[in-house]
Coordinates of C-alpha atoms and ligand atoms in Angstrom, one line a residue:
X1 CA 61.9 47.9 8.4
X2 CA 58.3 48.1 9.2
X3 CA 55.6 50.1 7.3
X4 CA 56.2 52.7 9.4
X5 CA 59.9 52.6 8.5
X6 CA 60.9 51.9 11.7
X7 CA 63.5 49.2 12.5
X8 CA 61.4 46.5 14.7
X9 CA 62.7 46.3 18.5
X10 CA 64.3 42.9 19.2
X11 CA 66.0 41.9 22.4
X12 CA 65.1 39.0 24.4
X13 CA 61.7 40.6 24.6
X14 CA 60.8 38.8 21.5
X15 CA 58.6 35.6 21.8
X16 CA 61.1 33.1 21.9
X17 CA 59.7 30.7 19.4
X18 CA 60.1 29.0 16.3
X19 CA 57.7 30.3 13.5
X20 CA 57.2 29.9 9.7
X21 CA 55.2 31.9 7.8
X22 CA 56.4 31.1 4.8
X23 CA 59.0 28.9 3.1
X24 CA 63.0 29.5 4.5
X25 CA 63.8 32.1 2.2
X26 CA 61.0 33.8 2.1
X27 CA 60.0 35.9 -0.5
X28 CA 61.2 39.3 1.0
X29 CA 64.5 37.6 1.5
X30 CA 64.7 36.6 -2.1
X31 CA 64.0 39.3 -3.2
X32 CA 67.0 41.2 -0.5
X33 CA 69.3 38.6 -1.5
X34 CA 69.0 39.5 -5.5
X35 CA 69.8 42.9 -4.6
X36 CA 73.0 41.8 -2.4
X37 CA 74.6 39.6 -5.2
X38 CA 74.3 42.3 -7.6
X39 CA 76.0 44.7 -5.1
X40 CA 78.0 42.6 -2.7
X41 CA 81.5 40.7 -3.4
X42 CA 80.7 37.3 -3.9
X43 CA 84.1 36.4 -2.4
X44 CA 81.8 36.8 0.8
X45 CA 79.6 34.0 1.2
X46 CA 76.5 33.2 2.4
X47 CA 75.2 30.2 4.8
X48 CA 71.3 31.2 5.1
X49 CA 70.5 33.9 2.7
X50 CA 67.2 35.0 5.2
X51 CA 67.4 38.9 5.7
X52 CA 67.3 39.8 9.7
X53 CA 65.3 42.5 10.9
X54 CA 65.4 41.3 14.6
X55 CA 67.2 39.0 16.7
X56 CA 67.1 38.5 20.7
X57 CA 67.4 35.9 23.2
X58 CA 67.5 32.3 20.9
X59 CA 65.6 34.0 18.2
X60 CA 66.3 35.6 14.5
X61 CA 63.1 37.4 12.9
X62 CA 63.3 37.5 9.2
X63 CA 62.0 39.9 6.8
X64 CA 59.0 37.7 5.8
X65 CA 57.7 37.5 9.6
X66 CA 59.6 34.0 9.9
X67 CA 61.1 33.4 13.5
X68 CA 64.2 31.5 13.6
X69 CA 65.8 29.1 16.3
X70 CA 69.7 30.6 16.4
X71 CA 72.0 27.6 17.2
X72 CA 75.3 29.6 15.4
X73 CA 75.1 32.8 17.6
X74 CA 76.5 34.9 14.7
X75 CA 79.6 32.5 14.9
X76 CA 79.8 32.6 18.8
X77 CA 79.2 36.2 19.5
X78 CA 75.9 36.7 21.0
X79 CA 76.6 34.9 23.8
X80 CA 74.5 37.2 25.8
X81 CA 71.6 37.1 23.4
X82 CA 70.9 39.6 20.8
X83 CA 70.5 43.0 21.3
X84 CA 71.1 42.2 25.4
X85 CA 69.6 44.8 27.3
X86 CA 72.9 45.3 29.4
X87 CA 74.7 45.7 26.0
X88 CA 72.1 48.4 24.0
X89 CA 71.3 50.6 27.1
X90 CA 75.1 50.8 27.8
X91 CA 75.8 51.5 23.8
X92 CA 73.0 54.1 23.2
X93 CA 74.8 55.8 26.4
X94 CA 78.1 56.1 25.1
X95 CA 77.0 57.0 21.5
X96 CA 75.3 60.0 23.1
X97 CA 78.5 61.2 25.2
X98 CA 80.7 60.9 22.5
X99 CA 81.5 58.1 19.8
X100 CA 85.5 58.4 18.7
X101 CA 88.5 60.1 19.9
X102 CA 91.0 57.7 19.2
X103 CA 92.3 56.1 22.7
X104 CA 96.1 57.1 21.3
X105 CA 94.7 60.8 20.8
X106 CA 92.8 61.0 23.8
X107 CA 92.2 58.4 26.4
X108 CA 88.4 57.8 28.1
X109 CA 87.4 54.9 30.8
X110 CA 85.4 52.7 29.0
X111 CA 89.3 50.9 27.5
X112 CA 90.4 51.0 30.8
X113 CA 87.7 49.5 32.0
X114 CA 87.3 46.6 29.6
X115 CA 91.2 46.2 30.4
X116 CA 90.2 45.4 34.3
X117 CA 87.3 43.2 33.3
X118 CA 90.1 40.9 31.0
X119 CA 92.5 41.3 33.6
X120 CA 90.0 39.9 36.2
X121 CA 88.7 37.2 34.1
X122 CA 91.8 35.8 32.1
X123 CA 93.3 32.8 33.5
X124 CA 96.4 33.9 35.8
X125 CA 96.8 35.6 39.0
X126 CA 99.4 37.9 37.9
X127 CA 99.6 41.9 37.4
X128 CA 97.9 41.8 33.3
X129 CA 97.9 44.5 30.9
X130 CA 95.6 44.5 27.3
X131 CA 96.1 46.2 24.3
X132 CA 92.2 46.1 22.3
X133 CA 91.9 46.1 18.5
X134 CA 89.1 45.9 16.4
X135 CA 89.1 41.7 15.0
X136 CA 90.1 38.5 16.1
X137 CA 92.8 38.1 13.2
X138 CA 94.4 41.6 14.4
X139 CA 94.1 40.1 18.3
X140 CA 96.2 37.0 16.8
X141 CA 98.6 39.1 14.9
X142 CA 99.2 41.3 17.7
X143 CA 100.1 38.5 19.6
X144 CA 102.7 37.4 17.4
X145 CA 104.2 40.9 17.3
X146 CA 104.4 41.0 21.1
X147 CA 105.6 37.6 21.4
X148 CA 108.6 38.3 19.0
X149 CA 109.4 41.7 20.8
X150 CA 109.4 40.2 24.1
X151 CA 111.7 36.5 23.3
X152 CA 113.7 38.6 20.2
X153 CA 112.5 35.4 17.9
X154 CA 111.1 35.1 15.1
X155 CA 109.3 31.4 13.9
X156 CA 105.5 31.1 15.2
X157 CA 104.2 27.6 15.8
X158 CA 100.9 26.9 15.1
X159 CA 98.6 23.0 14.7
X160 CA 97.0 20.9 12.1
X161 CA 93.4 22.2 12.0
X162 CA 94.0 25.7 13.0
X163 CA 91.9 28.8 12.7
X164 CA 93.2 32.0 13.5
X165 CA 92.1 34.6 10.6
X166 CA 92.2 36.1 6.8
X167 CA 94.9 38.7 7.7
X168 CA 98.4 37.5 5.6
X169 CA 99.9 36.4 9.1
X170 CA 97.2 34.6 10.2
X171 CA 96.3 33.1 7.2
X172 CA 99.7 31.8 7.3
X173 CA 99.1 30.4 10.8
X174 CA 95.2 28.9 9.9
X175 CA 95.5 25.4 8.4
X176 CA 92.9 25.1 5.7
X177 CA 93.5 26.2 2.5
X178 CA 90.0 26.5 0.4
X179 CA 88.6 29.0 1.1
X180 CA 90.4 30.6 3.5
X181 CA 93.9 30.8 1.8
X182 CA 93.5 29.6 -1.9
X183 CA 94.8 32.3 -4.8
X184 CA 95.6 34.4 -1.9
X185 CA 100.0 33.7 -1.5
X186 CA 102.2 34.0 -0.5
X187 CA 102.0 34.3 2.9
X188 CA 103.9 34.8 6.0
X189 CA 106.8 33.1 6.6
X190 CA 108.5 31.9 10.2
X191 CA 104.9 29.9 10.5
X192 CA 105.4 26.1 11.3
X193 CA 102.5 23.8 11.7
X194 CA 102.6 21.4 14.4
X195 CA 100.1 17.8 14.7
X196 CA 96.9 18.5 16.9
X197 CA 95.5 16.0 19.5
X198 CA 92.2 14.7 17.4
X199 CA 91.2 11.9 19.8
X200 CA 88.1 11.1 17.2
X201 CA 91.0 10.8 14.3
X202 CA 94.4 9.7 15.6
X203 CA 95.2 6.0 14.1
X204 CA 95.9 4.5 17.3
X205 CA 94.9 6.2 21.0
X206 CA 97.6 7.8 22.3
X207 CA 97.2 10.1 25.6
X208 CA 97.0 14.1 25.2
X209 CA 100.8 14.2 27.0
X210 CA 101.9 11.6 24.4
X211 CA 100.0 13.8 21.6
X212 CA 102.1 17.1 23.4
X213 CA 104.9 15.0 22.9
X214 CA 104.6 14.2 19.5
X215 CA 104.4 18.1 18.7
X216 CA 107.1 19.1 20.8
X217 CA 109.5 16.4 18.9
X218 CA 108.7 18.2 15.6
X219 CA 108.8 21.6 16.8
X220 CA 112.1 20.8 18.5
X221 CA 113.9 18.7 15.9
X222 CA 112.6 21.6 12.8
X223 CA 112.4 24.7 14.3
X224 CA 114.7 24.5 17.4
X225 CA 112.9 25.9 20.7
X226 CA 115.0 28.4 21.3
X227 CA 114.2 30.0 17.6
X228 CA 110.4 30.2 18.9
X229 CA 108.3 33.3 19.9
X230 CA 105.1 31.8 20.5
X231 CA 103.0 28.6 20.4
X232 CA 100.2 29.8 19.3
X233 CA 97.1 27.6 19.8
X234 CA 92.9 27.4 20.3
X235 CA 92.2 25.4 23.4
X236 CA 89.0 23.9 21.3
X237 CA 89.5 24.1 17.7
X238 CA 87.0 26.2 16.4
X239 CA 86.8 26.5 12.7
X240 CA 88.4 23.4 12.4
X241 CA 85.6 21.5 13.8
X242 CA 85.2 21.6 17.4
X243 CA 88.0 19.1 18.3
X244 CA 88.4 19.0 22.2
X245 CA 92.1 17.8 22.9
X246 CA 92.9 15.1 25.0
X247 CA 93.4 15.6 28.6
X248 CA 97.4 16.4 29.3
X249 CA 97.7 17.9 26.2
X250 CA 97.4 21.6 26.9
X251 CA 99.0 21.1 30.1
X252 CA 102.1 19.1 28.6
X253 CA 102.5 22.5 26.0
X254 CA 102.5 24.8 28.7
X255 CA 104.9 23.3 30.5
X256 CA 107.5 22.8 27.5
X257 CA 107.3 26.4 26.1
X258 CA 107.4 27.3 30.0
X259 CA 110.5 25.2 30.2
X260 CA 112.3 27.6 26.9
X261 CA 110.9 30.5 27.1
X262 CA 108.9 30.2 24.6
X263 CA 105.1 32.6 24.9
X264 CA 102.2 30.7 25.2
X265 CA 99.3 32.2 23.4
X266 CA 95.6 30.3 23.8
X267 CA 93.6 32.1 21.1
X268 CA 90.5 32.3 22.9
X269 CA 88.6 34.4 20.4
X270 CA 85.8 31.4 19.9
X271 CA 86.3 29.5 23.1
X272 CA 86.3 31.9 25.6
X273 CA 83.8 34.7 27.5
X274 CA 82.0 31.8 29.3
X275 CA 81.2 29.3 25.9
X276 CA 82.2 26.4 27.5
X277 CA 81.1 26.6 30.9
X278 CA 84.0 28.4 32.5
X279 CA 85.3 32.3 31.4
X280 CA 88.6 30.6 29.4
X281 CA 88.2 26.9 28.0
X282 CA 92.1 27.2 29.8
X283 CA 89.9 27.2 33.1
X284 CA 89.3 23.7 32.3
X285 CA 93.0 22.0 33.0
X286 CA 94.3 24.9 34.9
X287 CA 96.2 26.3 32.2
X288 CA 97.7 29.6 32.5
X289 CA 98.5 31.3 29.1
X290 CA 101.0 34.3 28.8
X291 CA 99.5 35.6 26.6
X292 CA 95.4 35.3 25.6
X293 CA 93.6 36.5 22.4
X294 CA 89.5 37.4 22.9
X295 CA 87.2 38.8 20.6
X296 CA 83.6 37.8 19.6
X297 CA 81.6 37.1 23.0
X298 CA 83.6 39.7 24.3
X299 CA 81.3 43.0 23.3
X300 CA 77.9 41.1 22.4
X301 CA 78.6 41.5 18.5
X302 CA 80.2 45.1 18.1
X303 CA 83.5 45.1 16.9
X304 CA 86.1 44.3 19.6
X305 CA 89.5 41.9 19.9
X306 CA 92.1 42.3 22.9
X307 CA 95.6 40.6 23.5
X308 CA 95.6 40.1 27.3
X309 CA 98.3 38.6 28.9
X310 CA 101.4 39.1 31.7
X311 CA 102.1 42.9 32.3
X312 CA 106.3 42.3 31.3
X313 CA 105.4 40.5 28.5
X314 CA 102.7 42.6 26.8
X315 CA 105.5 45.6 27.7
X316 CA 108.4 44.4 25.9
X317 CA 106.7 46.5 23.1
X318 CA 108.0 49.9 22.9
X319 CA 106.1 53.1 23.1
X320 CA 103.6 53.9 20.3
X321 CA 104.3 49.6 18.5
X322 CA 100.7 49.0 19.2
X323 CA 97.3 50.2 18.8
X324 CA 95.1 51.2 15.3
X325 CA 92.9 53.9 14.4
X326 CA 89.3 52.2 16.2
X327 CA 91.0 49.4 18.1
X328 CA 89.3 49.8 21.6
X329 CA 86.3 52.2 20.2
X330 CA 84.3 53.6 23.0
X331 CA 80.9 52.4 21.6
X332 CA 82.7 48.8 21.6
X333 CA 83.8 48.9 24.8
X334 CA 80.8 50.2 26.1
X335 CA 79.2 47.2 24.4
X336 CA 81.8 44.9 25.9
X337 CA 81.6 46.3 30.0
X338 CA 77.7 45.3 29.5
X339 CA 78.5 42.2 27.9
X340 CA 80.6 41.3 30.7
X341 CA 78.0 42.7 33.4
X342 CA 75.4 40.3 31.9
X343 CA 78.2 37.3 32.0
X344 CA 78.5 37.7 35.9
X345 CA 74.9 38.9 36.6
X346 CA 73.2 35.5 35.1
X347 CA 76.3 33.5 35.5
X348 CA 76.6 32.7 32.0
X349 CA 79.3 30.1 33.0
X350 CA 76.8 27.8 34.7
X351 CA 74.1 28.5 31.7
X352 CA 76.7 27.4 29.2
X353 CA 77.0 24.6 31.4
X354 CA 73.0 23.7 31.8
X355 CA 72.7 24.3 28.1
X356 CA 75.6 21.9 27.1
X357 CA 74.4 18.4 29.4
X358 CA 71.0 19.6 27.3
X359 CA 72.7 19.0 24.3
X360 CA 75.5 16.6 25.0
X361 CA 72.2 14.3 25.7
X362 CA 70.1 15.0 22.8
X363 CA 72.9 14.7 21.0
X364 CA 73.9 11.0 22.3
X365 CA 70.7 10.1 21.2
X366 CA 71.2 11.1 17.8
X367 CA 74.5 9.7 17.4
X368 CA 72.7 6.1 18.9
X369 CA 70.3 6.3 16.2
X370 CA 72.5 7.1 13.4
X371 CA 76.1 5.9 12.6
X372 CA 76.7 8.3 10.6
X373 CA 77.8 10.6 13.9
X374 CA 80.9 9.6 14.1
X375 CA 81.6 11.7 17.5
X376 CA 79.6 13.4 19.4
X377 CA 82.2 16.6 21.6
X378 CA 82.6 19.6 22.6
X379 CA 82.3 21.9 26.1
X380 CA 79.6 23.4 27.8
X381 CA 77.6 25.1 24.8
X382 CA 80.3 24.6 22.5
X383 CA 79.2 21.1 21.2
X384 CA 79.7 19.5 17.8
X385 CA 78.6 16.1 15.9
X386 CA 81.2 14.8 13.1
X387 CA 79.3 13.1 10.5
X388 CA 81.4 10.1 9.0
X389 CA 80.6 7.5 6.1
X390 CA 79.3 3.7 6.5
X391 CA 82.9 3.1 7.5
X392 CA 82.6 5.3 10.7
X393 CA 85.3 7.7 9.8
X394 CA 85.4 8.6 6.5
X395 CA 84.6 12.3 6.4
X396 CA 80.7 12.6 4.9
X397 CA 80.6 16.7 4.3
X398 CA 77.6 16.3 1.8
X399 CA 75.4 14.6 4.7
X400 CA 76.7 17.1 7.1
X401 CA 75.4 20.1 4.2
X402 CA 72.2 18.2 4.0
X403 CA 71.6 17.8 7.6
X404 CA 72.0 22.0 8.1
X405 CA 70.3 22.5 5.0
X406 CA 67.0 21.0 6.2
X407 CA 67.6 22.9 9.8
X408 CA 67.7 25.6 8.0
X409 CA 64.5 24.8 5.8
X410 CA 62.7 24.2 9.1
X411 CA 63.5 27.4 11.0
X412 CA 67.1 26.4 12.6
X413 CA 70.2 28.2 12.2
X414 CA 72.7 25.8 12.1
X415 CA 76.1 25.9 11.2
X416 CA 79.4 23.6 9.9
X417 CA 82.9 23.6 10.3
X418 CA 85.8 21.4 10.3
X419 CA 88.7 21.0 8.2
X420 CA 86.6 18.3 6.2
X421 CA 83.6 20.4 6.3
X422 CA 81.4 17.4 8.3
X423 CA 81.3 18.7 11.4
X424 CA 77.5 20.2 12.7
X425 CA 78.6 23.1 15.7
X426 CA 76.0 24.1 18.0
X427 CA 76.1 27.2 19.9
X428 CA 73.4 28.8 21.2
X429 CA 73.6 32.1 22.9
X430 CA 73.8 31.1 26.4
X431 CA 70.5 33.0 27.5
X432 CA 68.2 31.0 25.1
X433 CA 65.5 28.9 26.8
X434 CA 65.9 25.4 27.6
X435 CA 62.5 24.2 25.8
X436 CA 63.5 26.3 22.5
X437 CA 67.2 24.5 22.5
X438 CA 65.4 21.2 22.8
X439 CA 63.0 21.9 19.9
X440 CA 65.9 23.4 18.0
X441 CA 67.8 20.1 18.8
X442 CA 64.5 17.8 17.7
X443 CA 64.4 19.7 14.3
X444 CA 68.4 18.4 14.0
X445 CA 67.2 14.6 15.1
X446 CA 64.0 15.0 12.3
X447 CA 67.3 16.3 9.8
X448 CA 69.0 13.1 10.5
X449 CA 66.0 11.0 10.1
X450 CA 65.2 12.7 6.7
X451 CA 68.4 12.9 4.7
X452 CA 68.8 9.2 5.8
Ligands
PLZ1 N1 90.7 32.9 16.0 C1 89.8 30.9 17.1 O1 87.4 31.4 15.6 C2 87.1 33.7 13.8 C3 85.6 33.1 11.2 C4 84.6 33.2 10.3 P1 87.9 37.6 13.2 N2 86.3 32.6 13.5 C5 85.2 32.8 12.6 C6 85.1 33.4 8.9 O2 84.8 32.6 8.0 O3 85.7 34.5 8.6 C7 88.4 33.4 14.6 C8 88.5 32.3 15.5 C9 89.7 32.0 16.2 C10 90.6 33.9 15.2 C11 89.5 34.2 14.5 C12 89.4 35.5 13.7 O4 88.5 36.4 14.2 O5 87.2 38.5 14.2 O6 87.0 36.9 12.3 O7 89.1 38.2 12.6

């Protein structure tokens, strides 16, 4: 708030620079953040404890007047910046007509709407239908429920390294156990895990069809194909640090679970809405899921999920087996139709595309200066750096924490992931500035250099 006690107007109007005015937290913040432990679980963490009272285009403004580079994008939402004018004119709209009916009570446009624009954009040339929900995790699990009514089967495969939520089911189906899953059993059973292609970690190089193949042998010899629903799988591993599979590998797993039956589900919820330089990271190899999860990019950070996939499949469900008090809100979907109008009207495709050779170089540069990066991957503005011990793979997660750490110190918002924790993501909303990525990118290079 201002003196005036008036919320501060962000948008990409704000100066897109980096600026300290005081140390990173500031005063203000510490004194916000006291308050927030004494009232807020701490089961809900923390990675920058600097309160925002603005944020648009590549830039957070704190509460002490400090302006932040944002290389996390919220965790891959404000794709479109923050507070995109498409988004806030179309919102303030909608929350003036009317804010909740409940699309099971009483239908309006705006769900339709959004169901045309996934339709259009998904991978597949095929009639589509949507059902929208409110989460990623309820996307996923929604999914799973359609993929069992449709096939009449019950087990679920999911891979090594997986995220797909903090829902029962989906913790069942995400890999990594602290923090996600720890003192939280037992979970959801029918859930078998399957081995990723890691290209940066497998022991000897194997191609991404042999890597298909190697999954499809355990799937087939422990679960049986014909006892599966759904592969359920992220194009680009998110969470679990950014690991691009080899070429062939997608492709090989479509064309098996094509082969029994078996629904295809790419959980697109981080990859897709134009993050790595085409709508769906399946745009990349041509691969046509049956079934696609979205969320995040999709409604420039309000509160919006969908399960989009082949009209027969997504109708095996009976009458009334979907849907949720909020899922599809009209203030959400409003959000989301002027998300998707900025995505087309600045080609946000082709941005993620200029922004990522931007950082796939600076990166390279790094990595040549330091052995510690390991690998350097990623897609379009979805890039990562795995930061590895003197042996050159030995996960190093206390460098990585260091390395954010002083980002974070000097005004960047960086973020980690990765089932060993090592991995430094990068993804900047897709409207920032070219010369604020690079100086974002320079402060990561001076981190390197000082936690040497
Ligand atoms: N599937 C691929 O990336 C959310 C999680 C942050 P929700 N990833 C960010 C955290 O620590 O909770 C995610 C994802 C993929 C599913 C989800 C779940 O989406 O909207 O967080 O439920």
């Amino acid at each position: 708030m201002t003196d005036t006690g008036q919320m501060p107007a962000g948008g990409p109007g704000l100066p897109q620079e980096r600026r300290l005015v005081t140390e990173i937290p500031g005063p203000r913040s510490r004194e916000k953040y006291a308050r927030r432990q004494q009232l807020v679980a701490q089961g809900v963490s923390t990675t920058l404890p600097v309160f925002v009272e603005a944020a648009g285009g590549g830039v957070l403004l704190d509460a002490d007047g400090n302006s932040l580079i944002d290389l996390g994008s919220g965790i891959a939402v404000v794709s479109v910046g923050n507070a995109a004018p498409e988004v806030t004119a179309r919102v303030v709209e909608q929350a003036q007509a009317f804010t909740h009916t409940c699309f099971m009570v009483t239908p309006y446009d705006g769900y339709v709407d959004v169901a045309e624009k996934l339709a259009e954009h998904t991978p597949g040339d095929f009639a589509k239908k949507s059902a929208l929900l409110n989460s990623g995790a309820e996307a996923v699990e929604n999914a799973v429920k359609i993929a069992r009514a449709h096939t009449g089967r019950s087990a679920v495969a999911v891979f090594d390294h997986a995220y797909h939520g903090r829902t029962n089911l989906t913790m069942a189906m995400t890999a990594k156990s602290m923090p996600y899953k720890h003192s939280f059993g037992p979970f959801a059973n029918e859930v078998y895990r399957a081995p990723m292609s890691y290209p940066f970690r497998e022991p000897v190089s194997i191609s991404g069809r042999e890597a298909a193949d190697r999954a499809i042998d355990i799937l087939d010899k422990q679960v049986g194909a014909q006892n599966l629903a759904c592969v359920v799988i992220e194009p680009i591993l998110g969470e679990g640090g950014f690991v691009v599979p080899a070429d062939g590998f997608l492709p090989r797993l479509r064309e098996w679970t094509e082969e029994h039956g078996i629904v295809f589900v790419a959980d697109e919820i981080q990859s897709g809405f134009c993050r790595t330089g085409d709508w769906f990271a399946c745009d990349h190899e041509g691969v046509v899921p049956d079934l696609v999860t979205t969320a995040k990019g999709i409604a420039g950070g309000f509160p919006l999920a969908a399960v989009t996939g082949r009209a027969e499949i997504m109708d095996a469900v009976h009458i009334g087996g979907l849907g949720g008090t909020y899922g599809g809100n009209p203030v959400a979907c409003a959000a989301a139709l002027g998300a998707i109008e900025a995505m087309e009207k600045h080609d946000l495709p082709a941005r993620a595309r200029a922004l990522g050779d931007l950082m796939a170089t600076q990166l390279r540069a790094i990595a040549d200066q330091h052995p510690v990066v390991g690998d350097v991957r990623g897609r379009g503005a979805m890039m990562a750096m795995e930061v590895v011990g003197p042996d050159g793979r030995t996960p190093d997660p206390v460098r990585a924490g260091a390395v954010s750490a002083y980002c974070h110190q000097h005004g960047v918002v960086t973020l980690t992931c990765g089932t060993y924790g090592n991995v430094l993501r990068l993804l900047p909303p897709l409207v920032m500035p070219e010369q604020l990525l690079t100086e974002g990118l320079g402060v990561v290079a001076e981190a390197f250099d000082a936690t040497r």
